[in-house]
PDB file of C-alpha atoms in Angstrom:
ATOM      1  CA  MET B  28      37.031  69.760  -6.913  1.00  0.00           C
ATOM      2  CA  LYS B  29      36.114  70.811 -10.566  1.00  0.00           C
ATOM      3  CA  PRO B  30      38.930  72.470 -12.681  1.00  0.00           C
ATOM      4  CA  THR B  31      37.283  75.730 -12.621  1.00  0.00           C
ATOM      5  CA  GLU B  32      36.913  75.751  -8.620  1.00  0.00           C
ATOM      6  CA  ALA B  33      40.610  74.425  -8.479  1.00  0.00           C
ATOM      7  CA  VAL B  34      41.779  77.546 -10.390  1.00  0.00           C
ATOM      8  CA  ALA B  35      39.614  79.845  -8.444  1.00  0.00           C
ATOM      9  CA  SER B  36      40.940  78.272  -5.242  1.00  0.00           C
ATOM     10  CA  ALA B  37      44.623  78.489  -6.248  1.00  0.00           C
ATOM     11  CA  VAL B  38      44.193  82.184  -7.368  1.00  0.00           C
ATOM     12  CA  LEU B  39      42.176  83.419  -4.189  1.00  0.00           C
ATOM     13  CA  ASN B  40      44.668  81.643  -1.851  1.00  0.00           C
ATOM     14  CA  THR B  41      47.751  82.958  -3.520  1.00  0.00           C
ATOM     15  CA  THR B  42      46.358  86.460  -3.615  1.00  0.00           C
ATOM     16  CA  SER B  43      45.585  86.363  -0.005  1.00  0.00           C
ATOM     17  CA  VAL B  44      49.243  86.125   0.592  1.00  0.00           C
ATOM     18  CA  VAL B  45      49.993  89.218  -1.195  1.00  0.00           C
ATOM     19  CA  SER B  46      46.903  91.035  -0.336  1.00  0.00           C
ATOM     20  CA  GLY B  47      44.303  89.842   2.059  1.00  0.00           C
ATOM     21  CA  ARG B  48      41.840  92.884   1.048  1.00  0.00           C
ATOM     22  CA  LEU B  49      42.123  92.119  -2.635  1.00  0.00           C
ATOM     23  CA  ALA B  50      41.576  88.417  -2.080  1.00  0.00           C
ATOM     24  CA  GLY B  51      38.549  89.170   0.188  1.00  0.00           C
ATOM     25  CA  LYS B  52      36.857  91.189  -2.550  1.00  0.00           C
ATOM     26  CA  GLY B  53      37.525  88.416  -5.082  1.00  0.00           C
ATOM     27  CA  ALA B  54      36.125  86.012  -2.865  1.00  0.00           C
ATOM     28  CA  PHE B  55      33.184  88.044  -2.331  1.00  0.00           C
ATOM     29  CA  ALA B  56      32.656  88.509  -6.042  1.00  0.00           C
ATOM     30  CA  LEU B  57      33.066  84.895  -6.853  1.00  0.00           C
ATOM     31  CA  PHE B  58      30.860  83.806  -3.994  1.00  0.00           C
ATOM     32  CA  HIS B  59      27.865  85.720  -5.696  1.00  0.00           C
ATOM     33  CA  MET B  60      28.530  84.519  -9.226  1.00  0.00           C
ATOM     34  CA  PRO B  61      26.517  81.596 -10.447  1.00  0.00           C
ATOM     35  CA  LEU B  62      28.880  79.351 -12.513  1.00  0.00           C
ATOM     36  CA  VAL B  63      26.178  77.674 -14.207  1.00  0.00           C
ATOM     37  CA  ARG B  64      23.083  79.078 -15.881  1.00  0.00           C
ATOM     38  CA  SER B  65      20.259  76.578 -16.035  1.00  0.00           C
ATOM     39  CA  ARG B  66      18.093  76.176 -19.276  1.00  0.00           C
ATOM     40  CA  PRO B  67      14.337  75.522 -19.150  1.00  0.00           C
ATOM     41  CA  ARG B  68      13.518  71.995 -19.629  1.00  0.00           C
ATOM     42  CA  SER B  69      11.190  71.050 -22.460  1.00  0.00           C
ATOM     43  CA  SER B  70       8.235  70.103 -19.804  1.00  0.00           C
ATOM     44  CA  GLU B  71       8.789  73.744 -18.587  1.00  0.00           C
ATOM     45  CA  ARG B  72       8.599  75.682 -21.803  1.00  0.00           C
ATOM     46  CA  GLU B  73       4.889  75.544 -22.623  1.00  0.00           C
ATOM     47  CA  LEU B  74       4.000  76.835 -19.425  1.00  0.00           C
ATOM     48  CA  THR B  75       6.570  79.692 -19.483  1.00  0.00           C
ATOM     49  CA  ALA B  76       5.434  80.551 -22.898  1.00  0.00           C
ATOM     50  CA  ALA B  77       1.752  81.194 -21.504  1.00  0.00           C
ATOM     51  CA  ALA B  78       3.129  83.724 -18.687  1.00  0.00           C
ATOM     52  CA  HIS B  79       2.901  87.508 -19.062  1.00  0.00           C
ATOM     53  CA  VAL B  80       6.613  88.414 -19.015  1.00  0.00           C
ATOM     54  CA  GLU B  81       8.119  91.768 -17.886  1.00  0.00           C
ATOM     55  CA  ARG B  82      11.375  93.266 -17.036  1.00  0.00           C
ATOM     56  CA  LEU B  83      11.704  94.743 -13.687  1.00  0.00           C
ATOM     57  CA  ASP B  84      14.424  97.257 -12.846  1.00  0.00           C
ATOM     58  CA  ILE B  85      15.918  97.070  -9.380  1.00  0.00           C
ATOM     59  CA  GLY B  86      18.619  99.835  -9.599  1.00  0.00           C
ATOM     60  CA  GLY B  87      22.350  99.514  -9.731  1.00  0.00           C
ATOM     61  CA  GLY B  88      22.061  98.564 -13.255  1.00  0.00           C
ATOM     62  CA  LYS B  89      20.483  95.390 -12.429  1.00  0.00           C
ATOM     63  CA  HIS B  90      16.956  93.953 -13.412  1.00  0.00           C
ATOM     64  CA  ALA B  91      14.908  90.760 -13.314  1.00  0.00           C
ATOM     65  CA  VAL B  92      12.666  89.080 -15.763  1.00  0.00           C
ATOM     66  CA  THR B  93       9.142  88.438 -14.173  1.00  0.00           C
ATOM     67  CA  TYR B  94       6.442  85.979 -15.000  1.00  0.00           C
ATOM     68  CA  ARG B  95       2.933  86.026 -14.271  1.00  0.00           C
ATOM     69  CA  TRP B  96      -0.004  83.747 -14.542  1.00  0.00           C
ATOM     70  CA  GLY B  97      -3.465  85.009 -13.926  1.00  0.00           C
ATOM     71  CA  ASP B  98      -4.726  88.483 -13.527  1.00  0.00           C
ATOM     72  CA  GLY B  99      -2.629  89.400 -10.326  1.00  0.00           C
ATOM     73  CA  GLY B 100      -5.421  88.804  -7.724  1.00  0.00           C
ATOM     74  CA  ARG B 101      -4.527  86.528  -4.645  1.00  0.00           C
ATOM     75  CA  PRO B 102      -0.948  86.472  -5.625  1.00  0.00           C
ATOM     76  CA  VAL B 103       1.472  83.552  -4.720  1.00  0.00           C
ATOM     77  CA  LEU B 104       5.081  84.221  -5.148  1.00  0.00           C
ATOM     78  CA  LEU B 105       7.550  81.695  -6.261  1.00  0.00           C
ATOM     79  CA  VAL B 106      11.234  82.003  -5.596  1.00  0.00           C
ATOM     80  CA  HIS B 107      13.960  79.977  -7.199  1.00  0.00           C
ATOM     81  CA  GLY B 108      17.208  79.009  -5.606  1.00  0.00           C
ATOM     82  CA  TRP B 109      20.829  79.568  -6.690  1.00  0.00           C
ATOM     83  CA  GLN B 110      21.898  78.542 -10.155  1.00  0.00           C
ATOM     84  CA  SER B 111      18.256  77.875 -10.999  1.00  0.00           C
ATOM     85  CA  ARG B 112      15.272  79.782 -12.557  1.00  0.00           C
ATOM     86  CA  ALA B 113      11.584  80.410 -12.216  1.00  0.00           C
ATOM     87  CA  SER B 114      10.347  77.590 -14.304  1.00  0.00           C
ATOM     88  CA  ARG B 115      11.920  75.091 -12.086  1.00  0.00           C
ATOM     89  CA  LEU B 116       8.865  75.657  -9.727  1.00  0.00           C
ATOM     90  CA  SER B 117       6.497  75.259 -12.496  1.00  0.00           C
ATOM     91  CA  ALA B 118       4.843  72.274 -11.085  1.00  0.00           C
ATOM     92  CA  PHE B 119       2.989  74.495  -8.505  1.00  0.00           C
ATOM     93  CA  VAL B 120       1.587  76.719 -11.133  1.00  0.00           C
ATOM     94  CA  PRO B 121      -1.333  74.559 -12.594  1.00  0.00           C
ATOM     95  CA  GLY B 122      -2.648  73.834  -9.071  1.00  0.00           C
ATOM     96  CA  LEU B 123      -2.427  77.229  -7.652  1.00  0.00           C
ATOM     97  CA  LEU B 124      -4.341  78.553 -10.556  1.00  0.00           C
ATOM     98  CA  ASP B 125      -7.010  76.002  -9.999  1.00  0.00           C
ATOM     99  CA  LEU B 126      -7.235  77.126  -6.474  1.00  0.00           C
ATOM    100  CA  GLY B 127      -7.950  80.767  -7.789  1.00  0.00           C
ATOM    101  CA  HIS B 128      -4.668  82.447  -7.209  1.00  0.00           C
ATOM    102  CA  SER B 129      -2.371  84.366  -9.678  1.00  0.00           C
ATOM    103  CA  VAL B 130       1.302  83.283  -9.708  1.00  0.00           C
ATOM    104  CA  VAL B 131       4.091  85.463  -9.923  1.00  0.00           C
ATOM    105  CA  ALA B 132       7.728  84.295 -10.225  1.00  0.00           C
ATOM    106  CA  PHE B 133      11.137  85.933 -11.454  1.00  0.00           C
ATOM    107  CA  ASP B 134      14.519  85.071 -12.577  1.00  0.00           C
ATOM    108  CA  ALA B 135      17.294  86.711 -10.444  1.00  0.00           C
ATOM    109  CA  PRO B 136      20.272  88.442 -12.172  1.00  0.00           C
ATOM    110  CA  GLY B 137      22.629  86.148 -13.579  1.00  0.00           C
ATOM    111  CA  HIS B 138      19.929  83.518 -13.518  1.00  0.00           C
ATOM    112  CA  GLY B 139      17.335  82.058 -16.289  1.00  0.00           C
ATOM    113  CA  ASP B 140      16.517  84.757 -18.947  1.00  0.00           C
ATOM    114  CA  THR B 141      17.966  87.497 -16.867  1.00  0.00           C
ATOM    115  CA  GLY B 142      21.083  89.387 -17.815  1.00  0.00           C
ATOM    116  CA  GLY B 143      24.053  89.800 -15.544  1.00  0.00           C
ATOM    117  CA  ARG B 144      26.703  87.721 -13.928  1.00  0.00           C
ATOM    118  CA  SER B 145      25.937  88.021 -10.193  1.00  0.00           C
ATOM    119  CA  ALA B 146      23.354  88.090  -7.657  1.00  0.00           C
ATOM    120  CA  THR B 147      23.163  88.705  -4.033  1.00  0.00           C
ATOM    121  CA  ILE B 148      20.612  88.442  -1.075  1.00  0.00           C
ATOM    122  CA  LEU B 149      20.020  92.268  -1.489  1.00  0.00           C
ATOM    123  CA  ASP B 150      19.056  91.479  -5.206  1.00  0.00           C
ATOM    124  CA  TYR B 151      16.419  89.040  -4.106  1.00  0.00           C
ATOM    125  CA  ARG B 152      15.282  91.366  -1.281  1.00  0.00           C
ATOM    126  CA  ASP B 153      14.601  94.071  -3.817  1.00  0.00           C
ATOM    127  CA  ILE B 154      12.841  91.922  -6.351  1.00  0.00           C
ATOM    128  CA  VAL B 155      10.528  90.546  -3.845  1.00  0.00           C
ATOM    129  CA  SER B 156       9.934  93.920  -2.270  1.00  0.00           C
ATOM    130  CA  ALA B 157       9.188  95.243  -5.696  1.00  0.00           C
ATOM    131  CA  LEU B 158       6.756  92.584  -6.568  1.00  0.00           C
ATOM    132  CA  HIS B 159       4.958  93.187  -3.143  1.00  0.00           C
ATOM    133  CA  ASP B 160       4.685  96.914  -3.844  1.00  0.00           C
ATOM    134  CA  ARG B 161       2.998  95.722  -7.302  1.00  0.00           C
ATOM    135  CA  TYR B 162       0.734  93.070  -6.249  1.00  0.00           C
ATOM    136  CA  GLY B 163       0.161  93.636  -2.390  1.00  0.00           C
ATOM    137  CA  THR B 164       0.357  91.017   0.470  1.00  0.00           C
ATOM    138  CA  PHE B 165       1.190  87.524  -0.944  1.00  0.00           C
ATOM    139  CA  ASP B 166      -1.210  84.890  -0.303  1.00  0.00           C
ATOM    140  CA  CYS B 167       1.576  82.403   0.175  1.00  0.00           C
ATOM    141  CA  LEU B 168       5.370  82.911  -0.688  1.00  0.00           C
ATOM    142  CA  ILE B 169       6.947  79.559  -1.901  1.00  0.00           C
ATOM    143  CA  ALA B 170      10.640  79.624  -1.903  1.00  0.00           C
ATOM    144  CA  HIS B 171      13.501  76.978  -2.639  1.00  0.00           C
ATOM    145  CA  SER B 172      17.069  76.625  -1.381  1.00  0.00           C
ATOM    146  CA  MET B 173      18.894  80.210  -1.327  1.00  0.00           C
ATOM    147  CA  GLY B 174      15.462  81.774  -2.454  1.00  0.00           C
ATOM    148  CA  ALA B 175      14.385  81.185   1.202  1.00  0.00           C
ATOM    149  CA  LEU B 176      17.189  83.477   2.546  1.00  0.00           C
ATOM    150  CA  GLY B 177      16.412  86.113  -0.092  1.00  0.00           C
ATOM    151  CA  SER B 178      12.715  85.865   0.502  1.00  0.00           C
ATOM    152  CA  PHE B 179      12.819  86.229   4.389  1.00  0.00           C
ATOM    153  CA  PHE B 180      15.187  89.183   4.018  1.00  0.00           C
ATOM    154  CA  GLY B 181      12.430  90.908   1.990  1.00  0.00           C
ATOM    155  CA  LEU B 182       9.941  89.798   4.898  1.00  0.00           C
ATOM    156  CA  LYS B 183      12.411  91.509   7.279  1.00  0.00           C
ATOM    157  CA  HIS B 184      12.251  94.614   5.406  1.00  0.00           C
ATOM    158  CA  GLY B 185       8.299  94.922   5.118  1.00  0.00           C
ATOM    159  CA  VAL B 186       7.224  92.356   2.721  1.00  0.00           C
ATOM    160  CA  LYS B 187       4.060  90.460   3.918  1.00  0.00           C
ATOM    161  CA  ALA B 188       3.007  86.934   3.192  1.00  0.00           C
ATOM    162  CA  GLN B 189      -0.156  85.223   4.802  1.00  0.00           C
ATOM    163  CA  ARG B 190       1.700  81.914   4.330  1.00  0.00           C
ATOM    164  CA  ILE B 191       5.085  80.773   3.805  1.00  0.00           C
ATOM    165  CA  VAL B 192       6.683  77.520   2.363  1.00  0.00           C
ATOM    166  CA  THR B 193      10.332  76.577   2.186  1.00  0.00           C
ATOM    167  CA  LEU B 194      11.614  73.783  -0.182  1.00  0.00           C
ATOM    168  CA  SER B 195      15.116  72.589   0.748  1.00  0.00           C
ATOM    169  CA  GLY B 196      15.499  76.008   2.219  1.00  0.00           C
ATOM    170  CA  VAL B 197      18.540  77.567   3.552  1.00  0.00           C
ATOM    171  CA  CYS B 198      18.334  78.734   7.257  1.00  0.00           C
ATOM    172  CA  ASP B 199      21.696  80.327   7.901  1.00  0.00           C
ATOM    173  CA  PHE B 200      23.695  82.715   5.651  1.00  0.00           C
ATOM    174  CA  ASP B 201      26.759  81.395   7.129  1.00  0.00           C
ATOM    175  CA  TYR B 202      25.993  77.932   5.864  1.00  0.00           C
ATOM    176  CA  LEU B 203      26.514  79.072   2.260  1.00  0.00           C
ATOM    177  CA  VAL B 204      29.742  80.695   3.261  1.00  0.00           C
ATOM    178  CA  GLU B 205      31.150  77.626   4.910  1.00  0.00           C
ATOM    179  CA  GLU B 206      30.097  75.431   2.170  1.00  0.00           C
ATOM    180  CA  PHE B 207      31.722  77.851  -0.357  1.00  0.00           C
ATOM    181  CA  CYS B 208      35.006  78.139   1.730  1.00  0.00           C
ATOM    182  CA  ALA B 209      35.127  74.259   2.205  1.00  0.00           C
ATOM    183  CA  GLU B 210      34.528  73.651  -1.494  1.00  0.00           C
ATOM    184  CA  LEU B 211      37.255  76.011  -2.617  1.00  0.00           C
ATOM    185  CA  LYS B 212      39.660  75.214   0.386  1.00  0.00           C
ATOM    186  CA  VAL B 213      39.763  78.762   1.205  1.00  0.00           C
ATOM    187  CA  ARG B 214      42.502  79.551   4.032  1.00  0.00           C
ATOM    188  CA  ASP B 215      41.306  80.669   7.319  1.00  0.00           C
ATOM    189  CA  GLY B 216      42.529  84.248   6.975  1.00  0.00           C
ATOM    190  CA  LEU B 217      40.762  84.637   3.719  1.00  0.00           C
ATOM    191  CA  LYS B 218      37.558  83.288   5.321  1.00  0.00           C
ATOM    192  CA  VAL B 219      37.929  86.080   7.773  1.00  0.00           C
ATOM    193  CA  ARG B 220      38.206  88.596   4.946  1.00  0.00           C
ATOM    194  CA  LEU B 221      35.209  87.271   3.292  1.00  0.00           C
ATOM    195  CA  HIS B 222      33.137  87.533   6.275  1.00  0.00           C
ATOM    196  CA  GLU B 223      34.017  91.235   6.775  1.00  0.00           C
ATOM    197  CA  GLU B 224      33.169  91.973   3.153  1.00  0.00           C
ATOM    198  CA  ILE B 225      29.652  90.302   3.748  1.00  0.00           C
ATOM    199  CA  ARG B 226      29.134  92.079   6.912  1.00  0.00           C
ATOM    200  CA  ASP B 227      30.004  95.473   5.562  1.00  0.00           C
ATOM    201  CA  ARG B 228      28.624  95.168   1.993  1.00  0.00           C
ATOM    202  CA  LEU B 229      25.354  93.048   2.728  1.00  0.00           C
ATOM    203  CA  PHE B 230      24.252  93.619   6.367  1.00  0.00           C
ATOM    204  CA  PRO B 231      25.775  96.945   7.509  1.00  0.00           C
ATOM    205  CA  GLY B 232      22.275  97.900   9.052  1.00  0.00           C
ATOM    206  CA  LEU B 233      21.944  94.663  11.063  1.00  0.00           C
ATOM    207  CA  PRO B 234      22.959  94.366  14.741  1.00  0.00           C
ATOM    208  CA  ARG B 235      26.394  92.603  14.953  1.00  0.00           C
ATOM    209  CA  GLU B 236      24.773  89.684  16.689  1.00  0.00           C
ATOM    210  CA  GLU B 237      22.547  89.226  13.829  1.00  0.00           C
ATOM    211  CA  VAL B 238      25.338  89.000  11.255  1.00  0.00           C
ATOM    212  CA  PRO B 239      25.377  86.800   9.032  1.00  0.00           C
ATOM    213  CA  PHE B 240      21.759  86.809   8.557  1.00  0.00           C
ATOM    214  CA  SER B 241      19.852  83.678   9.906  1.00  0.00           C
ATOM    215  CA  LEU B 242      16.374  82.766   9.635  1.00  0.00           C
ATOM    216  CA  THR B 243      16.419  81.871  13.234  1.00  0.00           C
ATOM    217  CA  ASP B 244      16.259  85.659  14.009  1.00  0.00           C
ATOM    218  CA  MET B 245      12.900  85.981  12.124  1.00  0.00           C
ATOM    219  CA  PRO B 246      10.161  84.523  14.346  1.00  0.00           C
ATOM    220  CA  ARG B 247       9.806  87.878  16.215  1.00  0.00           C
ATOM    221  CA  VAL B 248       9.201  89.573  12.729  1.00  0.00           C
ATOM    222  CA  VAL B 249       7.293  86.887  10.809  1.00  0.00           C
ATOM    223  CA  ARG B 250       4.174  85.623  12.432  1.00  0.00           C
ATOM    224  CA  SER B 251       2.724  83.637   9.347  1.00  0.00           C
ATOM    225  CA  PRO B 252       2.268  79.993   9.393  1.00  0.00           C
ATOM    226  CA  LEU B 253       5.362  78.253   7.873  1.00  0.00           C
ATOM    227  CA  LEU B 254       5.608  74.859   6.068  1.00  0.00           C
ATOM    228  CA  VAL B 255       9.140  73.453   5.800  1.00  0.00           C
ATOM    229  CA  VAL B 256       9.693  70.581   3.431  1.00  0.00           C
ATOM    230  CA  HIS B 257      13.207  69.146   3.187  1.00  0.00           C
ATOM    231  CA  ASP B 258      14.580  65.835   1.979  1.00  0.00           C
ATOM    232  CA  GLU B 259      16.788  63.651   4.210  1.00  0.00           C
ATOM    233  CA  ASP B 260      18.915  62.864   1.233  1.00  0.00           C
ATOM    234  CA  ASP B 261      19.532  66.514   0.205  1.00  0.00           C
ATOM    235  CA  THR B 262      23.410  66.719  -0.261  1.00  0.00           C
ATOM    236  CA  ARG B 263      23.317  70.319  -1.406  1.00  0.00           C
ATOM    237  CA  ILE B 264      21.609  71.758   1.650  1.00  0.00           C
ATOM    238  CA  ARG B 265      21.581  69.227   4.385  1.00  0.00           C
ATOM    239  CA  VAL B 266      18.217  68.455   6.145  1.00  0.00           C
ATOM    240  CA  ALA B 267      19.600  69.935   9.480  1.00  0.00           C
ATOM    241  CA  GLN B 268      18.964  73.320   8.058  1.00  0.00           C
ATOM    242  CA  GLY B 269      15.142  72.531   7.576  1.00  0.00           C
ATOM    243  CA  ARG B 270      15.046  70.976  10.976  1.00  0.00           C
ATOM    244  CA  ARG B 271      16.921  74.213  12.509  1.00  0.00           C
ATOM    245  CA  LEU B 272      14.415  76.599  10.754  1.00  0.00           C
ATOM    246  CA  ALA B 273      11.221  74.662  11.788  1.00  0.00           C
ATOM    247  CA  ALA B 274      12.563  74.401  15.437  1.00  0.00           C
ATOM    248  CA  ALA B 275      13.259  78.250  15.457  1.00  0.00           C
ATOM    249  CA  PHE B 276       9.552  78.704  14.445  1.00  0.00           C
ATOM    250  CA  GLY B 277       8.237  76.192  17.053  1.00  0.00           C
ATOM    251  CA  ASP B 278       4.430  75.660  16.846  1.00  0.00           C
ATOM    252  CA  GLN B 279       4.225  78.317  13.866  1.00  0.00           C
ATOM    253  CA  ALA B 280       5.869  75.814  11.658  1.00  0.00           C
ATOM    254  CA  ARG B 281       5.158  72.362  10.304  1.00  0.00           C
ATOM    255  CA  LEU B 282       8.269  70.169   9.152  1.00  0.00           C
ATOM    256  CA  VAL B 283       7.704  67.607   6.453  1.00  0.00           C
ATOM    257  CA  VAL B 284      10.849  65.570   5.752  1.00  0.00           C
ATOM    258  CA  THR B 285      10.902  63.420   2.545  1.00  0.00           C
ATOM    259  CA  SER B 286      13.238  60.692   1.318  1.00  0.00           C
ATOM    260  CA  GLY B 287      15.051  60.002  -1.828  1.00  0.00           C
ATOM    261  CA  LEU B 288      14.227  63.367  -3.571  1.00  0.00           C
ATOM    262  CA  GLY B 289      17.399  65.150  -2.975  1.00  0.00           C
ATOM    263  CA  HIS B 290      17.806  69.034  -3.519  1.00  0.00           C
ATOM    264  CA  ARG B 291      15.945  69.402  -6.902  1.00  0.00           C
ATOM    265  CA  ARG B 292      13.534  66.593  -7.536  1.00  0.00           C
ATOM    266  CA  ILE B 293      11.642  67.659  -4.510  1.00  0.00           C
ATOM    267  CA  LEU B 294      10.271  70.566  -6.685  1.00  0.00           C
ATOM    268  CA  ALA B 295       8.493  68.224  -8.965  1.00  0.00           C
ATOM    269  CA  ASP B 296       7.525  65.523  -6.738  1.00  0.00           C
ATOM    270  CA  ALA B 297       3.541  64.924  -6.885  1.00  0.00           C
ATOM    271  CA  GLU B 298       3.098  64.459  -3.245  1.00  0.00           C
ATOM    272  CA  VAL B 299       5.249  67.478  -2.276  1.00  0.00           C
ATOM    273  CA  VAL B 300       3.095  69.459  -4.739  1.00  0.00           C
ATOM    274  CA  ARG B 301      -0.097  68.287  -3.164  1.00  0.00           C
ATOM    275  CA  THR B 302       1.220  69.023   0.412  1.00  0.00           C
ATOM    276  CA  VAL B 303       2.207  72.493  -0.624  1.00  0.00           C
ATOM    277  CA  LEU B 304      -1.168  73.148  -2.368  1.00  0.00           C
ATOM    278  CA  ASP B 305      -2.905  71.733   0.524  1.00  0.00           C
ATOM    279  CA  PHE B 306      -1.091  74.166   2.855  1.00  0.00           C
ATOM    280  CA  VAL B 307      -2.013  77.202   0.545  1.00  0.00           C
ATOM    281  CA  ALA B 308      -5.682  76.260   0.427  1.00  0.00           C
ATOM    282  CA  HIS B 309      -6.336  75.172   4.092  1.00  0.00           C
ATOM    283  CA  GLY B 310      -3.387  76.532   6.285  1.00  0.00           C
ATOM    284  CA  PRO B 311      -1.099  74.654   8.605  1.00  0.00           C
ATOM    285  CA  ASP B 312      -3.779  72.009   9.818  1.00  0.00           C
ATOM    286  CA  GLY B 313      -4.703  71.187   6.130  1.00  0.00           C
ATOM    287  CA  ALA B 314      -7.597  69.407   4.735  1.00  0.00           C
ATOM    288  CA  ASP B 315      -5.613  65.930   5.347  1.00  0.00           C
ATOM    289  CA  GLY B 316      -2.952  66.094   7.977  1.00  0.00           C
ATOM    290  CA  SER B 317      -2.542  62.644   8.303  1.00  0.00           C
ATOM    291  CA  ARG B 318       0.006  62.103   5.491  1.00  0.00           C
ATOM    292  CA  ASP B 319       3.405  63.599   4.675  1.00  0.00           C
ATOM    293  CA  ALA B 320       4.904  64.084   1.328  1.00  0.00           C
ATOM    294  CA  GLY B 321       6.888  60.986   0.452  1.00  0.00           C
ATOM    295  CA  GLY B 322       5.167  58.451   2.607  1.00  0.00           C
ATOM    296  CA  THR B 323       1.745  57.171   3.683  1.00  0.00           C
ATOM    297  CA  GLU B 324       2.682  57.389   7.453  1.00  0.00           C
ATOM    298  CA  PRO B 325       3.239  60.654   9.376  1.00  0.00           C
ATOM    299  CA  ARG B 326       7.037  60.775  10.006  1.00  0.00           C
ATOM    300  CA  THR B 327       7.594  64.425  10.958  1.00  0.00           C
ATOM    301  CA  ALA B 328       4.879  65.394  13.542  1.00  0.00           C
ATOM    302  CA  PRO B 329       6.958  66.726  16.396  1.00  0.00           C
ATOM    303  CA  VAL B 330       9.124  69.371  15.008  1.00  0.00           C
ATOM    304  CA  GLU B 331      12.616  68.747  16.199  1.00  0.00           C
TER     305      GLU B 331
END
């Protein structure tokens, strides 16, 4: 456990003995606070500089910095994950432009070049929804990690995408809660309080059986073809999350499991980029369905 996490753990668990309600609110706030703000890499700066950059207000005093390449026609939305930024998905931009798409991306609150100290799944939903209102149905939505949850929450609330790609995607909101509680060694009583805060503040409109939010409840809402790409060596979001997502969508989904890329390198791997662009251009069958990202032999053909 890092020193910052150790202090947070001690404070939350000690407070929970005195006031479970106060500790629950503190845990909820910390759960939504990115502790690291990633900086753009030198390889990303030139592409980011070429984008049309705007500020998007989403209410509640929050905003997002948005990026657009192209004229806005045939839009593809890129959605970054936790403690990340839009530029991390820049490897997909040139190929998407070559295919005749415009590319839209954003830095969520507390991420990248956007101000603020926290972000919730509601912020992701609101940003994705606002960009949908501006550009219309997305030709494809490509989301990484926590961005998959936020994007699907937008889809649940009316956003439309003809195709969807998840990269190292989170399937279950509860997975993030469990990882957070395990990392901070949160006591069971405080975990219950955190779940109550999440239910009341993030998902008050959902049926109780659908809280916490899970993408396994989405196939009846989302009918678009889905490409699920996940690395078997991902130690941040385990590959079981990708398998669970693909299994929930059945024949609607194609699962591609890579090896040796982990949670972040998957975003820049040439074979992954090629696989995603092929899916965007040709749909689930693809122009070349005989190869998976990360290998010359198909390794993922039945979805588990």
